[in-house]
Every structure is written in C-alpha cells, then in structure tokens.
Amino acid sequence: MSTPILFVDRDGTIITEPADHQVDALGKVRFVEGVIPALLRLQEAGWRLVMVSNQDGLGTEAFPQEDFDGPHELMMQVLTSQGVRFSDVLIDRSLPEDHAPTRKPGLGMVVDLLKESGVDWNRSAVVGDRDTDVQFAAAMGVPAYQLATEEELGGTWGWADIAHDLIDAPRRATVERNTSETRIRVSVDLDRPAPAKVSTGLGFFDHMLDQLGKHGGFALEVTCEGDLHIDEHHTVEDTGIAIGEALREALGDKRGIGRYGFTLPMDESLATAAIDFSGRPYLVFDCEFSREMVGDLPTEMVQHFWRSLCEAAGITLNLSVQAENDHHRIEVGFKAVARALRQAMARTGGTDLPSTKGML
C-alpha cells in the first residue's frame, strides 16, 4: 500500500518565524497554533512527515551552528514527546544568492524521495508559509497549502483546515447568485460542523438559517444584500435557491450518502421532515400559520423558502408541523429539516449510489 508524504516547512509553519528570520535562541521557539494536533491527525491517517527547510547561511559566522542546534533540538523534543515523528529532516544551508539546487523551490533536497517506490503522490502535499513553498510543490506536481501567518499574509489555510481538507476530502461548494434584486453568496462544507455565519438583513430569517447549519451539522455561510425596501420576497426566495444549489453542488454524484431522513420535538411542537435527495424536486408542506409576520419574516415566505430550496437542490421534502404558536412552527420545522439533511447527507462509509436507477 502506497503512503502519501506531507512535506512541511519549519520556520513560519511548525514554529513561528521571528522578525530577523533566524530561530537562534531558545526564547524564540514558539509553535504555530494548532500544528501538533494537526500533524498527529495526519500522521494517524497515514501521512509520512518530512521536514524541508531553508536555513540561510547556517554554519557561517552570521548563523553559527550552535545557535541553531539548541532551538531545533528543543522543537524536535517537544514534537517527539507529543507523538509527532518526522521520517526525514532536510535542511539546506545555502544563501539565496547561491542559487543552490538544494534550496527550495529547487528539488535537490528531495531527489532521493522522488525516486522512492511506494509513495502515493496523488495524496502527497506541501505545507509552508512562503511563495517558495508553493513553487516547491508545483515543481513536484503536488498541492500546496500556504499557511496564513502574521509574517506571511498571503496564506489562507490554518492547520486544522489543512488536516480536514487532506483527510476528510470535504464536500464543499460556494455559490454566488447576483440579480437585479439580490446579491447572494453561500458557502457550505458538509463535513465540518461549525457555527453558521449568516447575514440576510432579516433577523428572524438569520436565526432560522443558524438552526439549519447548527442542527444540519455542516458549515454554512450566507450573505445577502436584497431589495428589502420593496419587501422580503426576493431575499428569502433567492437565498433558498442559492442554498439549494450549494447543497446540490457539494453532494456531487451523491455516492455513499444516507439519502433519507427525521421527526423532531421541541416543547409542545412536533415536526416531521421526510426528505429524499431524489433529484426530483417536490414539496409537501403541512403547516398553517395564524400570524402574518414572525419578527421581520412573513409567514407566507416559509413555504416559499422550502420550495425554492427543494427545486434548486433536487430534494423531495414532506414537512408536517404541529405547534401552538407560529414562532415554534417555523423553528421546529427548520430544526427538523436540518436534522433530516444531516441524516440524508451523512457519508455511510461506502461508495454505492443509493438508487436502483443508477443516478440521483
């Protein structure tokens, strides 16, 4: 069985890089946030860890070897004590003006590794904080994750995100829907529970979308600038469409999902959400409201939201709600659908398509 390699830069990636770019004293050893848990998780998931670092002029009068050794040994001792083990620690001592082939982004330090058999290059990657790390990855033909640090502002990744992306192969999607009536951006990560980030201009609607992400067990981000000076219709409708499109895109061919799901009680309320990612949009909505508005959300738009989401996502949804007040009717319905989504979108551990038709 082949093993993927994670090539990891040192300064700015494992330990923070000081302003003078030399970790030459014990007091300068500070670990990057989240690095040890992420490396442990990647190691346990089968990645082989290889450190690859440029240390400008190491061994010269400007950077004596003994000044490097103490901090480096402390860093390695801490990593080892926590269970993190690097199979190789490769360090280039040249200066940029030397143009040495062993200096990143050159591949001189990893030539022997490139010749090894049994390496899963399809899952191998580079993690670093500089553009040279990105170039180093491109030279090997593997993905690069540029870490976001205070020193290197170009990066966009944190260590927890990197581990999640490599190990979980997350189902993500971002949809932008811009019309003359609304400007909407929706992002979902179906495999990462996270607090929802929602802003539509409608407070009660935001609260309901929070429920959708929280109880659905997925990361949901929604921003909407709509024509609320006219009414709430376009904001609610188009948000439902954009969320539905994002779910559909993130699920891809739907292999390995649960497909179905959920009955949920809340105080005196009871909602049943029977859901099917069938590819055939249909909504049955059994709920009657006594008020025109709940907060700033028209109750007539609740059914319209679910219909818009179903049509965009290709979902069959049968939603039945019983409650004593309209706030609870709406909220228990959102929670029930969220739990149904969680169950239906969950990975079963297999790759089978849950359909005898051969497609969903």
Coordinates of C-alpha atoms in Angstrom, one line a residue:
M1 CA 0.0 0.0 0.0
S2 CA 1.4 3.4 -1.0
T3 CA 2.0 6.1 1.5
P4 CA 1.4 9.9 1.0
I5 CA 4.1 12.3 2.1
L6 CA 3.5 15.6 3.7
F7 CA 6.4 17.9 3.1
V8 CA 6.4 20.5 5.9
D9 CA 8.4 23.7 6.1
R10 CA 9.8 24.6 9.5
D11 CA 10.0 28.4 10.3
G12 CA 6.6 30.0 10.0
T13 CA 4.9 26.6 9.6
I14 CA 5.9 24.5 12.6
I15 CA 7.4 27.3 14.7
T16 CA 6.8 31.0 14.3
E17 CA 9.4 32.9 12.4
P18 CA 10.9 35.9 14.2
A19 CA 11.4 39.3 12.6
D20 CA 15.1 38.6 11.9
H21 CA 14.2 35.2 10.2
Q22 CA 16.6 33.2 12.5
V23 CA 15.4 31.0 15.3
D24 CA 18.8 31.1 17.1
A25 CA 17.8 31.3 20.7
L26 CA 15.6 29.1 23.0
G27 CA 13.3 32.1 23.7
K28 CA 12.4 32.3 20.0
V29 CA 10.8 28.8 19.9
R30 CA 7.0 29.3 19.7
F31 CA 4.8 26.7 18.0
V32 CA 2.3 27.7 15.3
E33 CA -1.3 27.4 16.6
G34 CA -2.8 24.0 16.0
V35 CA 0.3 22.4 14.4
I36 CA 0.7 19.5 16.8
P37 CA -2.9 18.2 16.8
A38 CA -3.0 18.6 13.0
L39 CA 0.3 16.7 12.5
L40 CA -0.8 14.0 14.8
R41 CA -4.1 13.6 13.0
L42 CA -2.4 13.5 9.6
Q43 CA 0.2 11.0 10.9
E44 CA -2.5 8.7 12.3
A45 CA -4.3 8.9 9.0
G46 CA -1.3 7.5 7.2
W47 CA 0.8 10.5 6.0
R48 CA 4.6 10.3 6.3
L49 CA 6.0 13.6 7.6
V50 CA 9.1 15.1 6.0
M51 CA 10.6 18.4 7.2
V52 CA 12.1 20.6 4.4
S53 CA 13.7 23.9 5.5
N54 CA 15.9 26.6 4.1
Q55 CA 18.2 28.0 6.8
D56 CA 20.1 30.9 5.2
G57 CA 23.8 30.6 5.8
L58 CA 23.6 28.0 8.6
G59 CA 27.1 27.3 9.9
T60 CA 28.5 30.7 9.0
E61 CA 29.5 33.4 11.3
A62 CA 26.2 35.1 10.7
F63 CA 24.3 32.0 11.8
P64 CA 26.5 29.7 13.9
Q65 CA 25.6 26.0 14.0
E66 CA 25.5 26.0 17.8
D67 CA 22.9 28.8 17.8
F68 CA 20.7 26.7 15.6
D69 CA 21.1 23.4 17.4
G70 CA 19.6 24.3 20.7
P71 CA 16.3 25.7 19.5
H72 CA 16.0 23.0 16.8
E73 CA 16.6 20.2 19.3
L74 CA 14.0 21.7 21.7
M75 CA 11.5 21.8 18.9
M76 CA 12.1 18.2 17.9
Q77 CA 12.0 17.0 21.5
V78 CA 8.6 18.7 22.0
L79 CA 7.2 17.2 18.8
T80 CA 8.5 13.7 19.6
S81 CA 7.2 13.9 23.2
Q82 CA 3.7 14.5 21.7
G83 CA 4.0 11.6 19.3
V84 CA 4.8 13.6 16.1
R85 CA 7.6 11.9 14.2
F86 CA 9.3 13.1 11.0
S87 CA 10.9 10.4 8.9
D88 CA 13.3 12.9 7.4
V89 CA 14.6 16.3 8.4
L90 CA 16.1 18.0 5.4
I91 CA 17.9 21.4 5.8
D92 CA 19.5 23.5 3.2
R93 CA 22.3 25.9 4.4
S94 CA 22.8 28.0 1.3
L95 CA 22.0 31.7 0.8
P96 CA 19.5 32.9 -1.8
E97 CA 22.3 34.3 -4.0
D98 CA 24.0 30.9 -4.2
H99 CA 21.1 29.6 -6.3
A100 CA 21.9 26.1 -5.0
P101 CA 19.8 23.3 -6.5
T102 CA 19.2 22.0 -2.9
R103 CA 17.4 25.3 -1.9
K104 CA 13.6 25.4 -2.1
P105 CA 11.9 25.8 -4.6
G106 CA 14.6 23.6 -6.1
L107 CA 14.2 19.8 -5.6
G108 CA 17.8 18.9 -4.7
M109 CA 16.9 18.1 -1.1
V110 CA 14.2 15.6 -2.1
V111 CA 15.7 13.9 -5.1
D112 CA 16.0 10.5 -3.2
L113 CA 12.4 10.7 -2.0
L114 CA 11.2 11.4 -5.6
K115 CA 12.9 8.2 -6.7
E116 CA 11.3 6.1 -3.9
S117 CA 8.7 3.5 -4.8
G118 CA 5.6 3.1 -2.7
V119 CA 4.8 6.9 -2.4
D120 CA 1.2 8.0 -3.0
W121 CA 1.9 11.2 -5.0
N122 CA -1.8 11.7 -5.6
R123 CA -2.3 12.4 -1.9
S124 CA 1.1 14.0 -1.1
A125 CA 1.2 17.7 -0.4
V126 CA 3.4 20.6 0.8
V127 CA 2.6 22.9 3.7
G128 CA 4.5 26.1 4.1
D129 CA 4.1 29.8 4.6
R130 CA 6.1 31.3 1.7
D131 CA 5.6 31.5 -2.1
T132 CA 8.7 29.4 -2.4
D133 CA 6.9 26.6 -0.7
V134 CA 4.1 26.9 -3.3
Q135 CA 6.7 26.8 -6.1
F136 CA 8.4 23.8 -4.5
A137 CA 5.0 21.9 -4.5
A138 CA 4.4 22.9 -8.2
A139 CA 7.8 21.5 -9.1
M140 CA 6.9 18.2 -7.6
G141 CA 3.4 18.3 -9.0
V142 CA 1.6 18.1 -5.7
P143 CA -0.9 20.5 -4.0
A144 CA 0.4 23.3 -1.7
Y145 CA -1.2 24.7 1.4
Q146 CA 0.1 28.1 2.2
L147 CA -0.3 28.8 5.9
A148 CA -1.8 32.0 7.0
T149 CA 0.6 33.6 9.5
E150 CA 1.3 37.1 10.8
E151 CA 4.6 37.0 8.9
E152 CA 3.2 35.8 5.6
L153 CA -0.2 37.3 4.9
G154 CA -0.6 35.6 1.5
G155 CA -1.6 32.3 3.1
T156 CA -5.2 31.3 3.6
W157 CA -5.0 28.0 5.5
G158 CA -4.9 27.1 9.2
W159 CA -3.5 23.8 10.4
A160 CA -6.9 22.4 11.4
D161 CA -8.3 23.3 7.9
I162 CA -5.3 21.6 6.2
A163 CA -5.9 18.3 8.1
H164 CA -9.6 18.5 7.4
D165 CA -9.0 19.1 3.7
L166 CA -6.5 16.3 3.3
I167 CA -8.1 13.6 5.5
D168 CA -11.8 14.2 5.1
A169 CA -12.0 15.1 1.4
P170 CA -14.7 17.6 2.4
R171 CA -17.7 18.1 0.2
R172 CA -17.7 21.9 -0.3
A173 CA -19.4 24.4 -2.6
T174 CA -19.7 28.1 -3.0
V175 CA -22.5 29.7 -5.0
E176 CA -22.9 33.3 -5.9
R177 CA -26.2 34.5 -7.2
N178 CA -26.4 38.1 -8.3
T179 CA -29.5 39.6 -9.9
S180 CA -31.1 43.0 -10.1
E181 CA -33.0 42.1 -6.9
T182 CA -30.4 40.3 -4.7
R183 CA -26.6 39.7 -4.3
I184 CA -26.1 36.4 -2.5
R185 CA -23.0 34.3 -1.6
V186 CA -23.5 30.9 0.0
S187 CA -20.7 28.6 1.1
V188 CA -21.2 25.1 2.6
D189 CA -18.8 22.4 4.0
L190 CA -20.9 19.3 4.6
D191 CA -18.2 17.6 6.5
R192 CA -17.3 20.3 9.1
P193 CA -19.7 21.3 11.9
A194 CA -19.2 25.0 12.6
P195 CA -21.2 27.9 13.8
A196 CA -23.2 29.4 10.9
K197 CA -22.3 32.8 9.6
V198 CA -25.5 34.4 8.3
S199 CA -26.4 37.9 7.3
T200 CA -29.5 38.5 5.1
G201 CA -30.9 41.7 6.6
L202 CA -33.8 39.7 8.2
G203 CA -33.1 38.9 11.8
F204 CA -35.6 36.1 12.3
F205 CA -34.6 34.5 8.9
D206 CA -31.0 34.7 10.0
H207 CA -32.0 32.9 13.2
M208 CA -33.7 30.1 11.2
L209 CA -30.7 29.7 8.9
D210 CA -28.5 29.4 12.0
Q211 CA -30.7 26.5 13.0
L212 CA -30.3 24.9 9.6
G213 CA -26.5 24.9 9.8
K214 CA -26.3 24.0 13.5
H215 CA -28.7 21.1 13.5
G216 CA -27.7 20.1 10.0
G217 CA -24.2 19.5 11.2
F218 CA -22.5 21.4 8.4
A219 CA -20.7 24.7 8.0
L220 CA -23.0 27.3 6.4
E221 CA -22.1 30.9 5.4
V222 CA -24.7 33.2 3.8
T223 CA -24.5 36.8 2.9
C224 CA -27.4 38.5 1.1
E225 CA -28.0 42.1 0.1
G226 CA -31.6 42.2 -1.1
D227 CA -34.2 44.7 -2.1
L228 CA -35.8 44.8 1.4
H229 CA -37.0 48.4 0.6
I230 CA -39.6 46.6 -1.6
D231 CA -40.3 43.5 0.6
E232 CA -38.8 40.3 1.9
H233 CA -39.8 38.1 -1.0
H234 CA -36.7 38.1 -3.2
T235 CA -34.3 37.8 -0.2
V236 CA -36.0 34.7 1.1
E237 CA -36.6 33.1 -2.2
D238 CA -33.2 33.7 -3.7
T239 CA -31.5 32.6 -0.5
G240 CA -33.4 29.3 -0.6
I241 CA -32.3 28.8 -4.3
A242 CA -28.6 29.6 -3.5
I243 CA -28.5 27.2 -0.5
G244 CA -30.2 24.5 -2.5
E245 CA -27.7 25.0 -5.4
A246 CA -24.8 24.8 -2.9
L247 CA -26.1 21.6 -1.4
R248 CA -26.5 20.0 -4.8
E249 CA -23.1 21.0 -5.9
A250 CA -21.4 19.9 -2.7
L251 CA -23.0 16.4 -2.8
G252 CA -21.8 15.8 -6.4
D253 CA -23.0 12.4 -7.6
K254 CA -24.3 11.5 -4.1
R255 CA -22.4 8.3 -3.8
G256 CA -22.2 7.0 -0.2
I257 CA -24.9 9.2 1.3
G258 CA -27.7 8.1 3.6
R259 CA -30.3 9.8 1.2
Y260 CA -33.2 9.8 3.6
G261 CA -34.2 11.1 7.0
F262 CA -36.5 12.9 10.8
T263 CA -39.0 13.6 13.4
L264 CA -38.2 16.2 16.0
P265 CA -40.0 17.5 19.1
M266 CA -39.5 21.0 20.6
D267 CA -41.5 21.9 23.7
E268 CA -45.2 21.4 22.7
S269 CA -44.2 21.3 19.0
L270 CA -43.7 18.3 16.7
A271 CA -42.3 18.4 13.2
T272 CA -41.7 15.5 10.7
A273 CA -39.4 16.1 7.8
A274 CA -39.2 13.3 5.4
I275 CA -36.5 14.1 2.9
D276 CA -35.1 12.4 -0.2
F277 CA -32.2 13.6 -2.4
S278 CA -34.0 12.1 -5.3
G279 CA -33.1 14.6 -7.9
R280 CA -36.8 15.2 -8.3
P281 CA -37.8 18.4 -6.5
Y282 CA -41.2 18.2 -4.7
L283 CA -42.5 19.9 -1.6
V284 CA -45.5 18.8 0.6
F285 CA -45.9 21.4 3.3
D286 CA -48.5 20.7 6.1
C287 CA -48.4 23.8 8.3
E288 CA -50.9 26.6 8.9
F289 CA -50.0 30.0 10.4
S290 CA -52.1 32.3 12.4
R291 CA -49.9 35.4 12.1
E292 CA -48.8 37.4 9.0
M293 CA -45.3 38.0 10.4
V294 CA -42.9 36.5 12.9
G295 CA -40.3 39.1 13.6
D296 CA -39.4 40.5 10.2
L297 CA -40.2 37.3 8.3
P298 CA -43.6 37.0 6.5
T299 CA -45.0 33.6 7.4
E300 CA -46.2 33.1 3.8
M301 CA -42.5 33.0 2.8
V302 CA -41.7 30.0 4.9
Q303 CA -43.3 27.5 2.5
H304 CA -41.8 29.5 -0.4
F305 CA -38.3 29.2 1.0
W306 CA -38.6 25.4 1.3
R307 CA -40.0 25.1 -2.2
S308 CA -37.1 27.2 -3.6
L309 CA -34.5 25.1 -1.7
C310 CA -36.1 21.9 -2.9
E311 CA -36.2 22.9 -6.5
A312 CA -32.6 24.1 -6.5
A313 CA -31.2 21.1 -4.6
G314 CA -33.3 18.4 -6.3
I315 CA -34.9 17.4 -3.0
T316 CA -38.2 15.8 -2.2
L317 CA -39.4 17.2 1.2
N318 CA -42.6 16.3 3.1
L319 CA -42.7 18.6 6.1
S320 CA -45.5 18.4 8.6
V321 CA -45.6 20.7 11.7
Q322 CA -47.8 20.9 14.8
A323 CA -47.3 23.7 17.4
E324 CA -49.2 26.2 19.5
N325 CA -47.5 29.4 18.1
D326 CA -46.1 30.5 14.8
H327 CA -42.6 31.1 16.1
H328 CA -42.4 27.5 17.2
R329 CA -44.0 26.3 14.0
I330 CA -41.3 27.8 11.9
E331 CA -38.4 27.0 14.2
V332 CA -39.3 23.3 14.8
G333 CA -39.7 23.0 11.0
F334 CA -36.2 24.3 10.3
K335 CA -34.7 22.1 13.0
A336 CA -36.5 19.0 11.7
V337 CA -35.3 19.7 8.1
A338 CA -31.8 20.4 9.4
R339 CA -31.7 17.0 11.2
A340 CA -33.1 15.3 8.1
L341 CA -30.4 16.9 6.0
R342 CA -27.7 15.7 8.4
Q343 CA -29.0 12.2 8.2
A344 CA -29.5 12.2 4.5
M345 CA -26.2 13.8 3.6
A346 CA -24.1 11.7 6.0
R347 CA -21.5 9.5 4.5
T348 CA -22.3 5.8 5.0
G349 CA -18.7 4.7 4.6
G350 CA -19.3 3.2 1.2
T351 CA -19.4 4.4 -2.4
D352 CA -22.6 2.9 -3.5
L353 CA -25.2 5.0 -5.1
P354 CA -28.4 4.7 -3.0
S355 CA -30.7 4.2 -6.1
T356 CA -31.7 1.3 -8.4
K357 CA -31.9 3.8 -11.2
G358 CA -28.1 4.3 -11.4
M359 CA -28.4 8.0 -10.8
L360 CA -29.9 10.6 -8.4

